[in-house]
mmCIF file of C-alpha atoms in Angstrom:
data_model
loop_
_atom_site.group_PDB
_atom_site.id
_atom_site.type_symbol
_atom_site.label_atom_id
_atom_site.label_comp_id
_atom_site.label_asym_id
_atom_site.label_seq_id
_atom_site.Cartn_x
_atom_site.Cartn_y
_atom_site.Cartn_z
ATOM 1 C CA UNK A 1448 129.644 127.220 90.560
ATOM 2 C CA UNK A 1449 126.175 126.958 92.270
ATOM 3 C CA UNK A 1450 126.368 125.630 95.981
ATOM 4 C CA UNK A 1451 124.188 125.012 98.112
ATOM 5 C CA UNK A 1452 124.748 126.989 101.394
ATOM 6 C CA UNK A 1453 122.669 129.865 102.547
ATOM 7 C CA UNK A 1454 122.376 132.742 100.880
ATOM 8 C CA UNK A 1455 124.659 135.233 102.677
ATOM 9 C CA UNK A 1456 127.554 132.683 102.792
ATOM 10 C CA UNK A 1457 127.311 132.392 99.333
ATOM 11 C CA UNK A 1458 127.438 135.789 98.507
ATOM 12 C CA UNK A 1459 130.378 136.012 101.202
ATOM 13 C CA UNK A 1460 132.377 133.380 100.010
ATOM 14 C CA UNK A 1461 131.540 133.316 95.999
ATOM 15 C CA UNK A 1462 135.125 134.523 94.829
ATOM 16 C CA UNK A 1463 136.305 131.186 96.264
ATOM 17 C CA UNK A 1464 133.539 128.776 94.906
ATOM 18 C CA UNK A 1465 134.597 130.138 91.355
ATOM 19 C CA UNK A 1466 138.181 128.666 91.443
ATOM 20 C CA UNK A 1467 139.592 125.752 89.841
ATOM 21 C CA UNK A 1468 140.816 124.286 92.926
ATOM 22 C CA UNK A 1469 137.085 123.842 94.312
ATOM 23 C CA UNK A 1470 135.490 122.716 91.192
ATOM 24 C CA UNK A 1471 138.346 120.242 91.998
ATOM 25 C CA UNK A 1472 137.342 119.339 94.773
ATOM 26 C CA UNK A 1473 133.756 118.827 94.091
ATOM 27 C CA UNK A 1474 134.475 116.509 91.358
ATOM 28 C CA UNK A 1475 136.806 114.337 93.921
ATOM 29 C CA UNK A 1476 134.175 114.278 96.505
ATOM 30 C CA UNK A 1477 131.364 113.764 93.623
ATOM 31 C CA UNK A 1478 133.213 110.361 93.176
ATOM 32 C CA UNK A 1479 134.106 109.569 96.754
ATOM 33 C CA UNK A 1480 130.070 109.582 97.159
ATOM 34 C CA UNK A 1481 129.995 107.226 94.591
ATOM 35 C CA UNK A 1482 132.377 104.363 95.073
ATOM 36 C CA UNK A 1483 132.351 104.732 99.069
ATOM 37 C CA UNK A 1484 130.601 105.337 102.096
ATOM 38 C CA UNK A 1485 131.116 109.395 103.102
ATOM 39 C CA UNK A 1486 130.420 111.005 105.855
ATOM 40 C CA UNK A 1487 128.188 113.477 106.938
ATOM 41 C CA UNK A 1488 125.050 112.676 104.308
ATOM 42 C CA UNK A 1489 125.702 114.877 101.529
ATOM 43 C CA UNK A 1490 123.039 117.267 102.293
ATOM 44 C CA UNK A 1491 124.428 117.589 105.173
ATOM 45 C CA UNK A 1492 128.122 118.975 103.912
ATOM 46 C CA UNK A 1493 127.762 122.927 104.314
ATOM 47 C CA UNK A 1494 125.449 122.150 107.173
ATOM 48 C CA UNK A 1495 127.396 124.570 109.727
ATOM 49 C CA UNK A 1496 126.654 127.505 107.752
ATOM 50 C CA UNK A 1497 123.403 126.848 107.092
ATOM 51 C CA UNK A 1498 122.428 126.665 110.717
ATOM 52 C CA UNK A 1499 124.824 129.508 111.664
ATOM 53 C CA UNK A 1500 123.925 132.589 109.601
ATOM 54 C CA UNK A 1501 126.380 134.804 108.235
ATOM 55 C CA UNK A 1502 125.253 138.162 109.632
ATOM 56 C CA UNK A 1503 124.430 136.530 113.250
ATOM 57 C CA UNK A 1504 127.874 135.155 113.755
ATOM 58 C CA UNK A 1505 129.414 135.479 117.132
ATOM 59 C CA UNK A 1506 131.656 132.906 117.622
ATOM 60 C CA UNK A 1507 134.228 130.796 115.936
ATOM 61 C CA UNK A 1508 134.635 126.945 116.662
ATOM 62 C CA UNK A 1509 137.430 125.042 114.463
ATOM 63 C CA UNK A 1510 137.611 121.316 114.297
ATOM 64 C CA UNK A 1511 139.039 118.713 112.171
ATOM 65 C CA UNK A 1512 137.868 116.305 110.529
ATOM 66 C CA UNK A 1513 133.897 115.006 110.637
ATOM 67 C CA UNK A 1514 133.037 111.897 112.876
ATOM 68 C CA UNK A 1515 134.010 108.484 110.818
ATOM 69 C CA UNK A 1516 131.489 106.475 112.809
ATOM 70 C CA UNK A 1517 128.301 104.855 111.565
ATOM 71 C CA UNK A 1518 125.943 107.825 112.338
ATOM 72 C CA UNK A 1519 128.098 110.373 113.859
ATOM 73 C CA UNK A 1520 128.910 113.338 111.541
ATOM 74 C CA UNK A 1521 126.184 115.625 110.689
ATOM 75 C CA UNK A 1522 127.961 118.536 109.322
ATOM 76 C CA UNK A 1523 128.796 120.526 112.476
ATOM 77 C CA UNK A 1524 132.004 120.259 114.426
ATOM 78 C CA UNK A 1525 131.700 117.880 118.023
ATOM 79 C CA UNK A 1526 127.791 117.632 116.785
ATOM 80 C CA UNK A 1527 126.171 114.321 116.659
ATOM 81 C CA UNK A 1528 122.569 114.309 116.390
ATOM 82 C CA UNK A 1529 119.866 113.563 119.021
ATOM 83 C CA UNK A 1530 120.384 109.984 120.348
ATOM 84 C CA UNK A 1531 123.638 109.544 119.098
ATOM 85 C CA UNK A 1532 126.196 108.334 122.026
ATOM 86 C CA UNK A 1533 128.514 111.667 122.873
ATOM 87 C CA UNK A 1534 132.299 110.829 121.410
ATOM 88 C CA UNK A 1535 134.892 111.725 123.801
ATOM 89 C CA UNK A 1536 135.826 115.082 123.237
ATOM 90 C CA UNK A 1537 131.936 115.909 123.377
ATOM 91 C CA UNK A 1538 132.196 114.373 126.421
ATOM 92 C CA UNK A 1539 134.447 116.804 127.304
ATOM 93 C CA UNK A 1540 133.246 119.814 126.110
ATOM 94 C CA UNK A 1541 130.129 119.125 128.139
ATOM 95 C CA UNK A 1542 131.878 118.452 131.448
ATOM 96 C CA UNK A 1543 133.841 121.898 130.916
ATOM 97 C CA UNK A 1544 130.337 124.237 129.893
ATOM 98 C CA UNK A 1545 128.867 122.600 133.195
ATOM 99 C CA UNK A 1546 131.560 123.018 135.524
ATOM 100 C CA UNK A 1547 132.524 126.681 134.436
ATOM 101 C CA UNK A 1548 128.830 127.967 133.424
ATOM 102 C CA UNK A 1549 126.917 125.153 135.362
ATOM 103 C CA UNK A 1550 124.709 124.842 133.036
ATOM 104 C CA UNK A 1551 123.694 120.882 133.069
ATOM 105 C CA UNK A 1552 124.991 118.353 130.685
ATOM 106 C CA UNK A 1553 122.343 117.911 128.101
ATOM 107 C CA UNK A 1554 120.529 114.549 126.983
ATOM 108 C CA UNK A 1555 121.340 115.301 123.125
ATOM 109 C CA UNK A 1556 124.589 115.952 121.702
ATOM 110 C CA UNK A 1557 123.207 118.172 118.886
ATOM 111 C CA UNK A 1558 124.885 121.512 118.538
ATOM 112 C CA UNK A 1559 122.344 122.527 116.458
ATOM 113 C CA UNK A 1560 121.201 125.005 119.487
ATOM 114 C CA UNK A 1561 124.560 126.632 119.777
ATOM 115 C CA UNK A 1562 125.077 127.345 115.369
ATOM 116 C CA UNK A 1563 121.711 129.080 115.594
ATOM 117 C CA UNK A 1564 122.924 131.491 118.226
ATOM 118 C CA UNK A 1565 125.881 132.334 116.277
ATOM 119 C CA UNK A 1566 128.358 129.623 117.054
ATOM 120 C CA UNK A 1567 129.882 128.530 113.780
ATOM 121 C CA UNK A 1568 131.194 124.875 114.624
ATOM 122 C CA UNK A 1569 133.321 124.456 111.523
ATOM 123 C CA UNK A 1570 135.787 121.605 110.589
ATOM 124 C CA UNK A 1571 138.494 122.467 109.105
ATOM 125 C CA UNK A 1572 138.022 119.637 106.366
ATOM 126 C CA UNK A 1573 134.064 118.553 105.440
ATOM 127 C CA UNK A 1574 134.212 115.296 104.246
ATOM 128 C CA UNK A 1575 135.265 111.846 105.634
ATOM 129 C CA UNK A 1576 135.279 108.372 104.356
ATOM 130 C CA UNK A 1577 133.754 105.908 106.619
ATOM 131 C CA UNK A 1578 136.150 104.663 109.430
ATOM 132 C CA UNK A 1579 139.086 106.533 107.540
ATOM 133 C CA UNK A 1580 140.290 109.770 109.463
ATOM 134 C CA UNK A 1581 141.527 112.214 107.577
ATOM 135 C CA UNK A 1582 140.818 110.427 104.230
ATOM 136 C CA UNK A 1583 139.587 113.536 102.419
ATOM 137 C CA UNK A 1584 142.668 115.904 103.953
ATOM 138 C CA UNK A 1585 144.715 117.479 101.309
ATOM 139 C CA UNK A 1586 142.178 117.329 99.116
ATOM 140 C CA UNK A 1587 141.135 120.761 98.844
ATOM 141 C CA UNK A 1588 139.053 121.615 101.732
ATOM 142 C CA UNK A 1589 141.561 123.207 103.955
ATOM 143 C CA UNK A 1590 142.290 125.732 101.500
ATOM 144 C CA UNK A 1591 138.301 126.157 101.248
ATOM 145 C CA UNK A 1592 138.010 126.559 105.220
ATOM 146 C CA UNK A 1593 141.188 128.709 105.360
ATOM 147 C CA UNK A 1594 139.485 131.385 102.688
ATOM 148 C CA UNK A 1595 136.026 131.331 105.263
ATOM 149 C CA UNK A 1596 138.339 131.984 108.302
ATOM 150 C CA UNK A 1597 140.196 134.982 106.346
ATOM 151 C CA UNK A 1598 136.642 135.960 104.765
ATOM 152 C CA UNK A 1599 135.768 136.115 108.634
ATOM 153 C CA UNK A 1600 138.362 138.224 109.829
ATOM 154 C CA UNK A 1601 138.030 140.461 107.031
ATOM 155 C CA UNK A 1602 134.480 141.284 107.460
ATOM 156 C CA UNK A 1603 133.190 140.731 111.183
ATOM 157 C CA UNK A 1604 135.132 141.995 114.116
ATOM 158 C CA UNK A 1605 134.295 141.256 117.985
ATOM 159 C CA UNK A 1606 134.165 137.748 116.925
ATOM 160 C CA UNK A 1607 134.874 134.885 119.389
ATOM 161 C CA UNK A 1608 137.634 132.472 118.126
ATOM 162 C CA UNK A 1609 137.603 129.272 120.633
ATOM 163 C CA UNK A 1610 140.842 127.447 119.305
ATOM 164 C CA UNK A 1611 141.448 123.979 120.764
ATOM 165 C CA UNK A 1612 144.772 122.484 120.091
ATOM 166 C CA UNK A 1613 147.620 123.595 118.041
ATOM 167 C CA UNK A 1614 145.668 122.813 114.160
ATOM 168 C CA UNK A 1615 142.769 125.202 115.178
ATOM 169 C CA UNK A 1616 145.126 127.416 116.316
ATOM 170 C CA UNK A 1617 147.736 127.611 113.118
ATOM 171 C CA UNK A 1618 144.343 127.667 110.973
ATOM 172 C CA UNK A 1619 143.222 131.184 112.919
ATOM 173 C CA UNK A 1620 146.800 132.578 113.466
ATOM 174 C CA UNK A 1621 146.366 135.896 111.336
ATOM 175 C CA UNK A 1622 142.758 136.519 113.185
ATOM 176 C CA UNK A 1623 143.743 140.199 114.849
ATOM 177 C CA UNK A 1624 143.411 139.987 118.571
ATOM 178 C CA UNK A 1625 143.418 143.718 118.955
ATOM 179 C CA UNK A 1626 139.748 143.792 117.603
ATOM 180 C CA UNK A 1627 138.364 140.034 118.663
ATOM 181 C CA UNK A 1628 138.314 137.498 121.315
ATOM 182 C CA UNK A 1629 141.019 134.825 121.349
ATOM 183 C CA UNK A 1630 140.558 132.022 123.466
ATOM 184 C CA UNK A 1631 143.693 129.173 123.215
ATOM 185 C CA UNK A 1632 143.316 125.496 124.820
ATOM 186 C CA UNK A 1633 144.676 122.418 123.796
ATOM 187 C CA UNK A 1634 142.136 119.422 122.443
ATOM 188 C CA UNK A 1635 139.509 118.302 124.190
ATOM 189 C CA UNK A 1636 140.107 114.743 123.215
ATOM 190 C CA UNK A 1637 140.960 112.673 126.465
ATOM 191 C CA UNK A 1638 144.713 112.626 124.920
ATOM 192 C CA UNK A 1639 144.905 116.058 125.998
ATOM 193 C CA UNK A 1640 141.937 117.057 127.907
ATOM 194 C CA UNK A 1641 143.552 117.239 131.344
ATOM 195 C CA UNK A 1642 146.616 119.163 130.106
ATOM 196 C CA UNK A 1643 144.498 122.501 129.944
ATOM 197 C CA UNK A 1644 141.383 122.139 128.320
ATOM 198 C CA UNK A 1645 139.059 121.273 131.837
ATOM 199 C CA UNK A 1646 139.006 124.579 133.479
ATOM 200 C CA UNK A 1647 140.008 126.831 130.598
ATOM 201 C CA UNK A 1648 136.574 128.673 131.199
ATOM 202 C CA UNK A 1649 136.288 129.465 127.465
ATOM 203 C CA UNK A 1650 132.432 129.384 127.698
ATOM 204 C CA UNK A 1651 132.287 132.126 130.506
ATOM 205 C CA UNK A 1652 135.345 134.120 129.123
ATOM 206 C CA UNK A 1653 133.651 134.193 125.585
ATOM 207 C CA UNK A 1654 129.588 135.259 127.013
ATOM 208 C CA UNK A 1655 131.974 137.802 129.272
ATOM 209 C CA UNK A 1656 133.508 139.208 126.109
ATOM 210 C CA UNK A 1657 130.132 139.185 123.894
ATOM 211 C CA UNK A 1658 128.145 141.227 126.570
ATOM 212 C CA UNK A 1659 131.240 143.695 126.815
ATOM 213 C CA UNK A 1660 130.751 144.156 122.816
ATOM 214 C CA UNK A 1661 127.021 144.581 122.901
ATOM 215 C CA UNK A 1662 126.006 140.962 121.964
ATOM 216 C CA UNK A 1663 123.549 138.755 123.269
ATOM 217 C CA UNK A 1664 125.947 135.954 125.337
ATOM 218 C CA UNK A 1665 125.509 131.905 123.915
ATOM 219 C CA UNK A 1666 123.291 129.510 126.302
ATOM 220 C CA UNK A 1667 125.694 126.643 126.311
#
């Protein structure tokens, strides 16, 4: 099947874009485009990879599901784009890169600046129906996302893996520690934020880890 992601993912991942179960589950979101309103913009779908190239990677950021809100998604993990209002756990994730790096809290909540350092800001499923969370789970894309996790750990080591909450962590779980960075919180959502996530010091602990390996660290 011909995708559209950028060329090195593709050649990465191409065992798992021939199977049945994604031609599946491009004909199921094909039609979810089509009788409903989808989030991110279609375009917009393998968007984290695009901006976060294959043989730059560094680090490893797993979310859920995208945005549902008018205007949120936009095909990166946390990401909204410029002038978009930060959700919550953006919110959060700010708050925590200032107080442990002190970098300042920027005026845009685009991530954009982060993939094309290496920071691949992947959701776990990426596709959403409009005010509907987790409408498109089970669908398919988990077992997509699991496959560029494994591909991941197969190919890169001294990777990053910044794993907030127990999903991002079960999705990673066979990622070998001995040769990469793990770095465990729970969610940054306000549900959970307080209960470890503020003053984990994941941003400082990962830059720490990439200069040890060689690796230019991430301006949060």
């Amino acid at each position: 099947m011909d995708v559209k992601i950028s060329p090195h993912w593709k050649d990465a991942l191409a065992e798992e874009f021939g199977k049945n179960y994604f031609s599946d589950l491009v004909n199921f979101v094909k039609k979810e485009y089509l009788r409903a309103r989808v989030y991110p913009q279609g375009k917009n779908i393998f968007r984290a990879f695009d901006k976060c190239p294959f043989d730059n990677l560094k680090v490893v950021i797993i979310g859920q599901d995208p945005y549902h809100g008018e205007g949120q998604a936009n095909g990166l993990c946390f990401s909204v784009n410029d002038g978009v209002p930060f959700p919550p756990s953006l919110q959060n994730i700010f708050q925590e890169v200032h107080t442990d790096t002190g970098a300042p809290i920027p005026a845009s909540g685009n991530l954009d600046r982060w993939a094309e350092q290496g920071v691949l800001l992947l959701n776990a499923v990426l596709t959403v129906r409009a005010h509907e969370a987790a409408s498109h789970a089970g669908m398919g894309w988990e077992r997509f996302t699991d496959a560029v996790v494994r591909t991941i750990a197969e190919q890169k080591k001294n990777i990053v893996y910044m794993l907030w909450g127990s999903y991002a962590q079960k999705k990673a779980s066979f990622v070998d520690p001995a040769n990469n960075c793990i770095l465990k919180t729970v969610h940054p959502s306000p549900l959970s934020a307080y209960r470890g996530f503020f003053g984990c010091r994941h941003f400082s602990q990962a830059n720490t880890y990439l200069q040890s390996v060689g690796k230019e660290p991430i301006k949060w």
